[in-house]
Amino acid sequence: MILPLFIIIPLLSAFLIAIVSGKKDNFANGLSIISALLLLFGAIYNFITQNQEVIIYKIGNWDAPIGINLVQDSLTIFMLIIVGLISLTSLIYSRQYIRYISTDWKYYSLFMFLITGMNGVIITGDLFNLYVFMEIALLSTYALVAYGGKAEEFEASFKYAIMGIVSSTFILVGIAITYSATSTLTLAKIAEQIPHINTKIVYLVGGIFLMGFGLKAAIIPFHTWLPDAHSSAPAPISAMLSGVMIKVLGIYAIIRIFYNIFGAPEFFLNIFMILGVISILIAGFLAITQWDMKRLLAYSSISQIGYILLGLGIGSTLGILGAVFHIFNHAIFKSLLFYNAGSVEMTTETRDLKKMGNLKKLMPVTSKTSMIASLAISGIPPFNGFFSKLIIIIAAIQSGHPILAALAVIGSIQTLAALLKVQRFGFHSENKTEVTENKTSFGMKFAMITLAFLCFAGAILIIPGIREVTLDPIVEVIKNNGEYMNMVLGR
Amino acid sequence: MILYLLCFTLLLVGLYGILTKRDLIKIILSASIMGYATNLLLILFAYRNGSIFPILRKGVETMPMVDPLPQALVLTSIVIELGTTALLVALALKLFQKYKTYDITKIRKLSG
C-alpha cells in the first residue's frame, strides 16, 4: 500500500462518517472498522513486501529539502502494525461499550482523526509536519477523554489539554531553534547538518525536545496528566492512549530525534537510563497504592514506559531489542487490561476495587483474559512480557549497570504486586456483589480473546529465525543511526 | 540579541501564568501568550537586517530577502492555536456548568 493512503484512509472515513451517518452509529462503526482493517492489512502487506528497504514518497514529486517526504523503514512499519492492531480491536470493542455512553457518530469520527494523527507522525519525514500531525492526534484525544460528559472527565481533559499545549509549545520552540541552526526541516537533512553545528545548540535543542516529548511519553517528572486522562477516558480510548499514543508521540518521536537525527549522544542516553529507572520505581510504587482500577493501570503504564526508556538508554543492541519488543508487548497487554477494566466497569458500574467482588464466576472471559494479561505484564514465563523484560535486564547487566538491573527487577515485582491486587480484590475476593447480569457482549469478548491470544503468540517474535525478520531490522534502524540519513537522501 | 531575550521572557510570562494562576480563563490566556511568544520567535529567526519581502519581481534587482518558510510555519501554528484555544474555552465552559466556578482549587474531584 502506498504511503499517503495511511493518512488518506482514516481522514477520508472521518469526514465520510461526519457527512453520511444519521442519528444511529451503525454506519459509523462499520466504516471505521473497515478502514482500521484496511490500515492493518496495508501495514502487514508492506511488511511482507518491503525487503528491508527504505521507501520514500515525495509529495508532489518535490525533492527532499523543498517538499515534504514520507519515509517508510522497518520501524515505521512496526509502529503502523501496532496502531492498526490496537485501533481495530478498540473499534470492535467500542461497538457495544460506547452505546452504553451514547449512540453518536462523533466518537468514531474523532477516533479516525486520532488514527490519522498517529499514522502521520509515524510516516512523516519532516519535523514541522510531525508537529502538525501530533496536534491533530492531540486535539482529538482532548475531546475523546471528555467524551463521557461527567465532571471529572472535563477536569481530566482540561488538565491534559493544558499540559499538552505547554509541551507542544516547547516542541515548536525546539523546531524553531533547529531550523535556525540548520536551515532545513527535513529530518534526514537535519541529521546531515548536525555534526557541523555547535554542540551547545544540540544540547539546548535536545533538552527542549526531551521536555516536550517526555511530557507526551509521561516519563516521571512529566507524568502528572497521565493518571487523570487515562483513567477518565472511555475504556477503548484508554487502551488507545496507554497502548499506542504515549509510544507514538513520545517514544517513537524520541527515537527518531535522539537516535536517527542527533546520532544518540552519550549524554542523553545516560539521562534516558536514569529517567527510565526513576519512572519504573516511583510509578510502580504509586500503582500499588491505588484503589481505582483504571488509575492503577495508568500508573503501571508509566512504569512500563520506564522499561522501554531504560532499554533505549542502555544503547547496546540487546537493550534496544528489548525496548522495541517491549513497545509491542506493552501495547498488547495494557490495552487488554483496559478492556477488562471497561467491561468490569460496565457490569458493576464502579471502578473501585473495594466495591468489586467475586466476579470470577459472573464474568469468566474477562476474568481469565485479565489473569493472562496480569501475568504477561509482570513478566511471568511463557508470556511475551517475560522475554522483553528479561532481555532489558540482561542488557543492563552486560553493559555494566548491575544496580539498574536490580532496580528493574524490583520494578517488575512491584508490577506483579499491583496487578495481583486487581486479581485478588477485583475478581477473586469473597465479597459478594449484587450484580447478576454480565453485560459483556460478543464484540468485547472477541477483542479481549484476540489480545489474550497475542499475549501468548507475541512470544514467538523473539525465537531465533523469526527474530531475524521481525525485530532485528528495527534494532538495525535505531542502532545504525547514521544509516537513516544516507538511505533517505539516497546515497 | 535583546529581542531574543525579550521573546524568551514573553514565553516565560506565559509559563508563569499557567503555573501560578488559579482562574481557568487566565490559564487559557497564558497558554495563548506562550503560543504568541513561539510565533514571534519563528518570525525573528526569519528576519534579516535590511532585507525585503521574499517576492521576485521583473526589473527589480535581487536584494537580501527575509526567509519565507518560518512565516508559513507561523500561519499553520496560528491555526492550530485557534483550534486548541476554542477547545479549551469549550472545556472551561463545561467545567463552569458542572462546578459553578472557574477557580481550579475548587475543581478537585480527581486526586492521587
Coordinates of C-alpha atoms in Angstrom, one line a residue:
Chain A
M1 CA 0.0 0.0 0.0
I2 CA 1.5 3.4 -0.9
L3 CA 2.3 5.6 2.0
P4 CA -0.1 8.5 1.7
L5 CA -3.0 6.0 2.0
F6 CA -2.1 5.5 5.7
I7 CA -3.2 9.1 6.2
I8 CA -5.9 9.4 3.5
I9 CA -8.0 6.3 4.5
P10 CA -8.6 7.4 8.2
L11 CA -9.0 11.1 7.2
L12 CA -11.5 10.3 4.5
S13 CA -13.5 8.0 6.7
A14 CA -13.6 10.6 9.4
F15 CA -15.2 13.1 7.1
L16 CA -17.4 10.4 5.4
I17 CA -18.7 9.4 8.9
A18 CA -19.5 13.1 9.7
I19 CA -21.3 13.6 6.4
V20 CA -23.2 10.4 5.7
S21 CA -24.2 8.9 9.1
G22 CA -27.5 9.9 10.5
K23 CA -28.5 9.6 14.2
K24 CA -27.5 5.9 14.6
D25 CA -23.9 4.8 14.8
N26 CA -24.2 1.5 12.8
F27 CA -22.7 3.0 9.6
A28 CA -20.0 4.9 11.5
N29 CA -18.9 1.8 13.4
G30 CA -18.9 -0.3 10.2
L31 CA -17.0 2.2 8.2
S32 CA -14.4 2.8 10.9
I33 CA -13.8 -1.0 11.4
I34 CA -13.4 -1.4 7.7
S35 CA -10.8 1.4 7.5
A36 CA -8.9 0.1 10.5
L37 CA -8.9 -3.4 8.9
L38 CA -7.5 -1.8 5.6
L39 CA -4.8 0.0 7.6
L40 CA -3.8 -3.2 9.4
F41 CA -3.7 -5.3 6.3
G42 CA -1.9 -2.5 4.4
A43 CA 0.8 -2.3 7.1
I44 CA 1.2 -6.1 7.1
Y45 CA 1.4 -6.2 3.3
N46 CA 4.1 -3.5 3.4
F47 CA 5.9 -5.6 6.0
I48 CA 5.9 -8.6 3.7
T49 CA 7.0 -6.8 0.6
Q50 CA 9.5 -4.3 2.0
N51 CA 12.8 -6.4 1.8
Q52 CA 14.2 -4.2 4.5
E53 CA 14.5 -1.2 2.1
V54 CA 13.7 2.4 2.8
I55 CA 10.8 3.6 0.7
I56 CA 10.4 7.4 0.2
Y57 CA 7.2 9.0 -1.2
K58 CA 7.8 12.5 -2.5
I59 CA 4.6 14.6 -2.2
G60 CA 4.2 16.4 -5.5
N61 CA 7.5 15.0 -6.7
W62 CA 9.5 17.7 -4.9
D63 CA 12.9 16.6 -3.7
A64 CA 13.9 16.3 0.0
P65 CA 14.8 19.8 1.1
I66 CA 12.0 21.6 -0.7
G67 CA 9.0 19.2 -0.4
I68 CA 7.7 17.0 2.4
N69 CA 8.8 13.4 2.2
L70 CA 7.0 10.4 3.6
V71 CA 9.5 7.7 4.8
Q72 CA 8.9 4.0 5.4
D73 CA 11.5 1.9 7.1
S74 CA 11.3 -1.2 9.4
L75 CA 10.5 0.9 12.5
T76 CA 7.7 2.8 10.6
I77 CA 6.0 -0.5 9.6
F78 CA 6.3 -1.9 13.1
M79 CA 4.6 1.1 14.6
L80 CA 1.9 1.1 11.8
I81 CA 1.1 -2.5 12.6
I82 CA 0.7 -1.7 16.3
V83 CA -1.5 1.2 15.6
G84 CA -3.6 -0.9 13.2
L85 CA -3.9 -3.8 15.6
I86 CA -4.9 -1.9 18.7
S87 CA -7.3 0.5 16.9
L88 CA -9.0 -2.4 15.2
T89 CA -9.7 -4.3 18.4
S90 CA -10.6 -1.0 20.1
L91 CA -13.2 -0.2 17.5
I92 CA -14.7 -3.8 17.7
Y93 CA -14.8 -3.3 21.5
S94 CA -16.3 0.2 21.2
R95 CA -19.4 -1.0 19.3
Q96 CA -21.1 -2.2 22.5
Y97 CA -19.2 -0.1 25.0
I98 CA -19.8 3.3 23.5
R99 CA -23.6 2.7 23.2
Y100 CA -23.6 2.5 27.0
I101 CA -22.5 6.2 27.0
S102 CA -24.2 7.5 23.8
T103 CA -25.2 6.4 20.4
D104 CA -23.5 9.0 18.3
W105 CA -21.2 9.0 15.3
K106 CA -19.0 11.8 16.7
Y107 CA -17.0 9.2 18.7
Y108 CA -16.0 7.3 15.6
S109 CA -15.2 10.5 13.6
L110 CA -12.8 11.7 16.4
F111 CA -11.3 8.2 16.6
M112 CA -10.5 8.3 12.9
F113 CA -8.8 11.7 13.4
L114 CA -6.8 10.2 16.2
I115 CA -5.6 7.4 13.9
T116 CA -4.8 10.0 11.2
G117 CA -2.6 12.0 13.5
M118 CA -0.7 9.0 14.8
N119 CA -0.1 7.4 11.4
G120 CA 1.0 10.9 10.2
V121 CA 3.5 11.2 13.0
I122 CA 4.8 7.7 12.1
I123 CA 5.3 8.1 8.4
T124 CA 6.4 11.7 8.0
G125 CA 10.0 12.6 7.3
D126 CA 9.6 16.3 8.1
L127 CA 9.9 17.9 11.6
F128 CA 7.2 20.5 11.3
N129 CA 4.9 18.0 9.6
L130 CA 5.4 15.8 12.7
Y131 CA 4.3 18.7 14.9
V132 CA 1.1 19.2 12.8
F133 CA 0.1 15.6 12.9
M134 CA 0.9 15.4 16.6
E135 CA -1.6 18.3 17.1
I136 CA -4.3 16.5 15.1
A137 CA -3.9 13.5 17.3
L138 CA -3.8 15.5 20.5
L139 CA -6.9 17.7 19.6
S140 CA -9.0 14.6 19.0
T141 CA -7.8 13.0 22.2
Y142 CA -8.7 16.1 24.3
A143 CA -12.2 15.7 23.0
L144 CA -12.3 11.9 23.4
V145 CA -11.1 12.0 27.0
A146 CA -14.1 14.2 27.9
Y147 CA -16.5 12.1 25.8
G148 CA -18.3 10.6 28.8
G149 CA -19.5 14.1 29.8
K150 CA -19.0 13.7 33.6
A151 CA -17.5 16.4 35.7
E152 CA -14.2 14.5 36.3
E153 CA -13.8 13.8 32.7
F154 CA -13.9 17.5 31.8
E155 CA -11.4 18.2 34.6
A156 CA -9.0 15.5 33.3
S157 CA -9.4 16.7 29.8
F158 CA -8.6 20.3 30.7
K159 CA -5.6 19.3 32.7
Y160 CA -4.4 17.1 29.8
A161 CA -5.0 19.9 27.3
I162 CA -3.0 22.4 29.3
M163 CA -0.1 20.0 29.7
G164 CA -0.3 19.1 26.0
I165 CA -0.2 22.8 25.0
V166 CA 2.8 23.5 27.2
S167 CA 4.7 20.6 25.7
S168 CA 3.7 21.3 22.1
T169 CA 4.8 24.9 22.6
F170 CA 8.2 23.8 23.8
I171 CA 8.5 21.3 20.9
L172 CA 7.7 24.2 18.5
V173 CA 10.4 26.3 20.1
G174 CA 12.8 23.4 19.6
I175 CA 11.8 23.1 16.0
A176 CA 12.4 26.9 15.5
I177 CA 15.9 26.7 17.0
T178 CA 16.7 23.6 14.9
Y179 CA 15.5 25.4 11.8
S180 CA 17.6 28.5 12.6
A181 CA 20.7 26.4 13.2
T182 CA 20.4 24.0 10.2
S183 CA 18.2 25.9 7.7
T184 CA 16.1 22.8 7.0
L185 CA 13.2 20.9 8.4
T186 CA 13.6 17.5 6.6
L187 CA 14.7 15.0 9.3
A188 CA 17.4 13.5 7.1
K189 CA 18.9 16.9 6.1
I190 CA 19.0 17.9 9.8
A191 CA 20.9 14.8 10.6
E192 CA 23.3 15.7 7.9
Q193 CA 23.8 19.2 9.3
I194 CA 24.1 18.2 13.0
P195 CA 27.9 17.3 13.0
H196 CA 28.6 20.8 11.6
I197 CA 26.8 22.9 14.1
N198 CA 27.8 24.0 17.6
T199 CA 27.4 21.2 20.2
K200 CA 25.8 23.6 22.7
I201 CA 22.9 24.1 20.3
V202 CA 22.4 20.3 20.1
Y203 CA 22.3 20.1 23.9
L204 CA 19.9 23.1 24.1
V205 CA 17.5 21.7 21.4
G206 CA 17.9 18.2 22.9
G207 CA 16.8 19.4 26.3
I208 CA 13.8 21.2 24.9
F209 CA 12.8 18.2 22.9
L210 CA 13.3 15.9 25.9
M211 CA 10.9 18.0 27.9
G212 CA 8.4 18.3 25.1
F213 CA 8.3 14.7 24.1
G214 CA 8.9 13.5 27.6
L215 CA 5.7 15.1 28.6
K216 CA 3.9 13.3 25.8
A217 CA 5.5 10.0 26.8
A218 CA 4.7 10.7 30.5
I219 CA 8.2 10.0 31.9
I220 CA 8.2 10.5 35.6
P221 CA 8.8 14.2 36.3
F222 CA 6.4 15.0 33.5
H223 CA 3.7 12.4 34.3
T224 CA 1.0 14.2 36.3
W225 CA -1.6 14.4 33.5
L226 CA -1.5 10.7 32.6
P227 CA -3.3 9.0 35.5
D228 CA -6.2 11.5 35.2
A229 CA -6.5 11.4 31.5
H230 CA -6.1 7.7 31.0
S231 CA -8.4 6.7 33.9
S232 CA -11.2 9.2 32.9
A233 CA -11.4 8.3 29.2
P234 CA -13.8 5.6 28.0
A235 CA -12.1 2.2 28.1
P236 CA -11.3 1.8 24.4
I237 CA -9.8 5.3 24.4
S238 CA -7.8 4.5 27.5
A239 CA -6.5 1.4 25.6
M240 CA -5.5 3.6 22.6
L241 CA -3.9 6.2 24.8
S242 CA -1.9 3.9 27.0
G243 CA -1.3 1.3 24.4
V244 CA -0.3 3.4 21.4
M245 CA -0.5 7.1 21.9
I246 CA 2.3 7.5 24.5
K247 CA 4.5 5.3 22.4
V248 CA 3.9 7.0 19.1
L249 CA 4.0 10.7 20.2
G250 CA 6.6 10.0 23.0
I251 CA 8.9 7.1 22.4
Y252 CA 8.8 7.0 18.6
A253 CA 9.5 10.7 18.3
I254 CA 12.3 10.4 20.9
I255 CA 13.8 7.5 18.9
R256 CA 13.6 9.5 15.6
I257 CA 15.0 12.7 17.1
F258 CA 17.6 11.5 19.5
Y259 CA 18.8 8.4 17.6
N260 CA 18.3 9.0 13.9
I261 CA 18.9 12.7 13.9
F262 CA 21.2 13.5 16.8
G263 CA 23.1 10.2 16.5
A264 CA 22.5 9.0 20.1
P265 CA 24.8 11.3 22.1
E266 CA 26.1 9.6 25.3
F267 CA 24.8 12.4 27.5
F268 CA 21.2 11.9 26.5
L269 CA 21.4 8.1 26.7
N270 CA 22.5 8.4 30.4
I271 CA 19.6 10.8 31.1
F272 CA 17.2 8.2 29.5
M273 CA 18.6 5.5 31.6
I274 CA 18.2 7.4 34.9
L275 CA 14.7 8.7 34.0
G276 CA 13.7 5.2 33.0
V277 CA 14.7 3.7 36.3
I278 CA 13.1 6.6 38.3
S279 CA 9.9 6.0 36.3
I280 CA 9.9 2.3 36.9
L281 CA 10.3 2.6 40.7
I282 CA 8.1 5.6 41.5
A283 CA 5.2 4.8 39.2
G284 CA 5.4 1.1 40.3
F285 CA 5.1 2.2 43.9
L286 CA 2.3 4.7 43.2
A287 CA 0.4 1.9 41.3
I288 CA 0.3 -0.3 44.3
T289 CA -1.3 2.4 46.4
Q290 CA -4.3 3.0 44.1
W291 CA -7.8 1.6 44.6
D292 CA -9.3 2.8 41.3
M293 CA -8.7 0.0 38.8
K294 CA -8.1 2.2 35.8
R295 CA -5.9 4.6 37.7
L296 CA -3.8 1.7 38.9
L297 CA -3.4 0.5 35.3
A298 CA -2.5 4.1 34.2
Y299 CA 0.3 4.3 36.8
S300 CA 1.5 0.9 35.7
S301 CA 1.8 2.3 32.1
I302 CA 4.3 4.9 33.3
S303 CA 6.4 2.2 34.9
Q304 CA 6.4 0.1 31.7
I305 CA 7.4 3.2 29.7
G306 CA 10.3 3.4 32.1
Y307 CA 11.4 -0.1 30.9
I308 CA 11.3 1.0 27.3
L309 CA 13.3 4.1 28.1
L310 CA 15.8 2.1 30.1
G311 CA 16.3 -0.3 27.2
L312 CA 16.8 2.6 24.8
G313 CA 19.2 4.3 27.2
I314 CA 21.5 1.3 27.6
G315 CA 22.0 1.7 23.8
S316 CA 23.5 -1.7 23.2
T317 CA 21.9 -4.0 20.5
L318 CA 20.4 -6.2 23.2
G319 CA 19.0 -3.2 25.1
I320 CA 17.3 -1.7 22.0
L321 CA 16.0 -5.2 21.1
G322 CA 14.3 -5.4 24.5
A323 CA 12.9 -1.9 24.2
V324 CA 11.4 -2.5 20.8
F325 CA 10.0 -5.8 21.8
H326 CA 8.5 -4.2 25.0
I327 CA 6.8 -1.5 22.9
F328 CA 4.9 -4.2 21.1
N329 CA 4.2 -6.3 24.2
H330 CA 3.0 -3.4 26.3
A331 CA 0.7 -2.2 23.6
I332 CA -1.0 -5.6 23.7
F333 CA -1.3 -6.4 27.4
K334 CA -2.1 -2.9 28.6
S335 CA -4.9 -2.5 26.0
L336 CA -6.2 -5.9 27.1
L337 CA -6.2 -4.8 30.8
F338 CA -8.0 -1.6 29.9
Y339 CA -10.7 -3.6 28.0
N340 CA -11.1 -5.8 31.1
A341 CA -11.4 -2.7 33.3
G342 CA -14.0 -1.3 30.9
S343 CA -16.2 -4.5 30.9
V344 CA -16.0 -4.7 34.7
E345 CA -17.0 -1.0 34.9
M346 CA -19.9 -1.6 32.5
T347 CA -21.2 -4.6 34.5
T348 CA -20.7 -3.4 38.1
E349 CA -20.8 0.4 37.3
T350 CA -17.8 1.0 39.6
R351 CA -14.0 1.2 39.2
D352 CA -13.4 1.0 42.9
L353 CA -11.6 -2.3 43.7
K354 CA -13.1 -2.4 47.2
K355 CA -16.6 -2.5 45.8
M356 CA -15.9 -5.3 43.4
G357 CA -16.1 -8.9 44.4
N358 CA -16.5 -12.4 43.2
L359 CA -16.6 -11.6 39.5
K360 CA -14.8 -14.8 38.5
K361 CA -18.0 -16.8 38.1
L362 CA -20.0 -13.9 36.6
M363 CA -17.5 -12.9 34.0
P364 CA -15.4 -15.9 33.1
V365 CA -13.9 -14.4 29.9
T366 CA -13.0 -11.1 31.4
S367 CA -11.5 -12.8 34.5
K368 CA -9.4 -15.3 32.5
T369 CA -8.1 -12.8 30.0
S370 CA -7.2 -10.3 32.7
M371 CA -5.3 -13.1 34.5
I372 CA -3.3 -13.7 31.4
A373 CA -2.6 -10.0 30.9
S374 CA -1.6 -9.6 34.5
L375 CA 0.9 -12.5 34.3
A376 CA 2.2 -11.2 31.0
I377 CA 2.8 -7.6 32.3
S378 CA 4.5 -8.8 35.4
G379 CA 6.9 -10.9 33.4
I380 CA 5.9 -14.5 34.1
P381 CA 7.1 -17.0 31.6
P382 CA 5.9 -18.2 29.0
F383 CA 4.1 -14.9 28.2
N384 CA 5.6 -12.2 26.0
G385 CA 6.3 -9.7 28.8
F386 CA 8.8 -12.1 30.4
F387 CA 11.1 -12.2 27.4
S388 CA 11.2 -8.4 26.8
K389 CA 11.9 -7.6 30.5
L390 CA 14.5 -10.4 30.7
I391 CA 16.3 -9.0 27.6
I392 CA 16.3 -5.5 29.1
I393 CA 17.7 -6.7 32.4
I394 CA 20.4 -8.9 30.8
A395 CA 21.4 -5.9 28.6
A396 CA 21.7 -3.7 31.7
I397 CA 24.0 -6.3 33.3
Q398 CA 26.1 -6.8 30.2
S399 CA 26.6 -3.1 29.7
G400 CA 27.9 -2.8 33.3
H401 CA 24.9 -1.4 35.1
P402 CA 24.1 -4.2 37.6
I403 CA 22.4 -1.7 40.0
L404 CA 20.0 -0.6 37.3
A405 CA 19.3 -4.3 36.5
A406 CA 18.5 -4.9 40.2
L407 CA 16.2 -1.9 40.3
A408 CA 14.4 -3.1 37.2
V409 CA 13.8 -6.5 38.8
I410 CA 12.3 -4.7 41.9
G411 CA 10.1 -2.7 39.5
S412 CA 8.9 -6.0 38.0
I413 CA 7.9 -7.3 41.5
Q414 CA 6.1 -4.0 42.1
T415 CA 4.1 -4.5 38.9
L416 CA 3.3 -8.1 40.0
A417 CA 2.1 -6.8 43.4
A418 CA -0.1 -4.1 41.8
L419 CA -1.7 -6.5 39.3
L420 CA -2.3 -9.2 41.9
K421 CA -4.2 -6.6 43.8
V422 CA -6.5 -6.2 40.9
Q423 CA -6.9 -10.0 40.6
R424 CA -7.4 -10.5 44.4
F425 CA -9.9 -7.7 45.0
G426 CA -11.5 -7.4 41.6
F427 CA -12.1 -11.0 40.5
H428 CA -11.3 -13.5 43.3
S429 CA -12.5 -11.8 46.5
E430 CA -15.0 -13.3 49.0
N431 CA -17.0 -10.1 48.8
K432 CA -20.4 -10.8 47.0
T433 CA -21.6 -8.2 44.6
E434 CA -25.3 -7.7 43.9
V435 CA -24.7 -7.7 40.1
T436 CA -26.2 -10.7 38.4
E437 CA -26.1 -9.8 34.8
N438 CA -23.0 -9.9 32.7
K439 CA -23.2 -7.1 30.1
T440 CA -20.1 -8.1 28.2
S441 CA -21.2 -8.6 24.6
F442 CA -19.7 -10.8 21.8
G443 CA -17.6 -8.0 20.3
M444 CA -16.0 -7.1 23.6
K445 CA -15.2 -10.7 24.3
F446 CA -13.8 -11.1 20.8
A447 CA -11.4 -8.1 21.3
M448 CA -10.3 -9.4 24.6
I449 CA -9.7 -13.0 23.5
T450 CA -7.7 -11.8 20.4
L451 CA -5.3 -9.8 22.5
A452 CA -5.1 -12.6 25.1
F453 CA -4.1 -14.9 22.3
L454 CA -1.5 -12.4 21.2
C455 CA 0.0 -12.4 24.7
F456 CA 1.0 -16.0 24.1
A457 CA 1.7 -15.7 20.4
G458 CA 3.8 -12.5 20.8
A459 CA 6.5 -14.5 22.5
I460 CA 7.4 -16.2 19.2
L461 CA 8.7 -13.0 17.8
I462 CA 11.8 -13.5 19.9
I463 CA 12.6 -17.0 18.6
P464 CA 15.8 -17.0 16.5
G465 CA 14.8 -17.3 12.9
I466 CA 11.7 -15.2 13.3
R467 CA 13.6 -12.5 15.2
E468 CA 15.9 -12.0 12.2
V469 CA 13.0 -11.0 10.0
T470 CA 10.8 -9.1 12.6
L471 CA 12.7 -7.4 15.3
D472 CA 16.3 -7.3 14.1
P473 CA 15.8 -4.9 11.2
I474 CA 14.1 -2.4 13.6
V475 CA 17.0 -2.6 16.0
E476 CA 19.3 -2.1 13.0
V477 CA 17.4 1.2 12.1
I478 CA 17.8 2.5 15.6
K479 CA 21.4 1.3 16.2
N480 CA 23.0 2.3 12.9
N481 CA 21.5 5.8 13.3
G482 CA 23.5 7.4 10.5
E483 CA 22.1 4.9 8.0
Y484 CA 18.7 6.6 8.1
M485 CA 20.1 9.8 6.7
N486 CA 22.0 8.1 3.9
M487 CA 19.0 5.9 2.9
V488 CA 16.6 8.8 2.8
L489 CA 18.9 11.1 0.9
G490 CA 19.7 8.3 -1.5
R491 CA 23.4 7.8 -1.0
Chain B
M1 CA 20.2 39.6 21.0
I2 CA 18.0 41.7 23.2
L3 CA 15.0 40.9 21.0
Y4 CA 15.5 37.2 21.5
L5 CA 15.8 37.7 25.3
L6 CA 12.5 39.7 25.3
C7 CA 10.9 36.9 23.3
F8 CA 12.1 34.3 25.7
T9 CA 10.8 36.5 28.6
L10 CA 7.4 36.5 26.9
L11 CA 7.5 32.7 26.8
L12 CA 8.3 32.6 30.5
V13 CA 5.5 35.0 31.3
G14 CA 3.1 32.6 29.7
L15 CA 4.6 29.6 31.5
Y16 CA 4.5 31.6 34.8
G17 CA 0.8 32.3 34.2
I18 CA 0.0 28.7 33.6
L19 CA 1.8 27.5 36.7
T20 CA 0.5 30.1 39.2
K21 CA -2.9 31.4 38.1
R22 CA -6.0 29.8 39.6
D23 CA -8.6 31.1 37.2
L24 CA -9.4 28.8 34.2
I25 CA -9.7 31.8 31.8
K26 CA -6.4 33.2 32.9
I27 CA -4.7 29.9 32.4
I28 CA -6.1 29.8 28.8
L29 CA -4.8 33.3 28.2
S30 CA -1.4 32.4 29.5
A31 CA -1.3 29.4 27.1
S32 CA -2.1 31.8 24.3
I33 CA 0.7 34.1 25.4
M34 CA 3.1 31.1 25.2
G35 CA 1.9 30.5 21.7
Y36 CA 2.5 34.1 20.7
A37 CA 6.0 34.1 22.0
T38 CA 6.8 31.0 19.9
N39 CA 5.4 32.6 16.8
L40 CA 7.4 35.7 17.4
L41 CA 10.5 33.6 17.9
L42 CA 9.9 32.0 14.5
I43 CA 9.5 35.3 12.8
L44 CA 12.6 36.7 14.5
F45 CA 14.6 33.7 13.2
A46 CA 13.4 34.5 9.7
Y47 CA 14.3 38.2 9.8
R48 CA 17.4 39.6 8.1
N49 CA 18.5 43.1 8.8
G50 CA 17.7 45.5 6.0
S51 CA 16.1 42.9 3.8
I52 CA 12.8 43.0 1.8
F53 CA 9.8 40.8 1.3
P54 CA 10.5 37.5 -0.5
I55 CA 8.9 38.1 -3.9
L56 CA 10.9 38.1 -7.1
R57 CA 9.8 40.9 -9.5
K58 CA 10.9 41.7 -13.0
G59 CA 13.1 44.8 -13.4
V60 CA 13.9 45.0 -9.8
E61 CA 17.4 44.0 -8.6
T62 CA 17.6 41.0 -6.2
M63 CA 18.2 42.1 -2.7
P64 CA 18.6 40.2 0.6
M65 CA 15.2 38.8 1.5
V66 CA 13.6 37.5 4.7
D67 CA 13.1 33.8 5.0
P68 CA 9.6 33.0 3.9
L69 CA 9.4 29.4 5.3
P70 CA 9.0 30.4 9.0
Q71 CA 6.2 32.8 8.0
A72 CA 4.4 29.8 6.5
L73 CA 5.0 27.8 9.7
V74 CA 3.6 30.6 11.8
L75 CA 0.4 30.7 9.8
T76 CA 0.0 26.9 10.4
S77 CA 0.8 27.3 14.1
I78 CA -1.8 30.1 14.5
V79 CA -4.5 27.9 13.0
I80 CA -3.5 25.1 15.4
E81 CA -3.6 27.5 18.4
L82 CA -7.0 28.8 17.3
G83 CA -8.3 25.2 17.4
T84 CA -6.8 24.4 20.8
T85 CA -7.9 27.6 22.3
A86 CA -11.5 27.1 21.1
L87 CA -11.5 23.6 22.6
L88 CA -10.1 24.9 25.9
V89 CA -12.7 27.6 26.1
A90 CA -15.4 25.0 25.5
L91 CA -14.0 22.7 28.2
A92 CA -13.8 25.7 30.6
L93 CA -17.5 26.5 29.9
K94 CA -18.5 22.8 30.6
L95 CA -16.4 22.9 33.8
F96 CA -18.2 26.0 34.8
Q97 CA -21.6 24.4 34.2
K98 CA -20.6 21.4 36.3
Y99 CA -18.8 23.1 39.2
K100 CA -20.2 26.6 39.1
T101 CA -16.8 28.1 39.5
Y102 CA -13.7 29.0 37.4
D103 CA -11.3 28.5 40.4
I104 CA -9.1 25.5 39.8
T105 CA -8.5 25.0 43.6
K106 CA -12.3 24.2 43.9
I107 CA -12.3 21.9 40.8
R108 CA -10.8 18.8 42.5
K109 CA -12.7 15.6 42.1
L110 CA -9.6 13.8 40.8
S111 CA -6.8 13.1 43.2
G112 CA -3.7 11.0 43.8

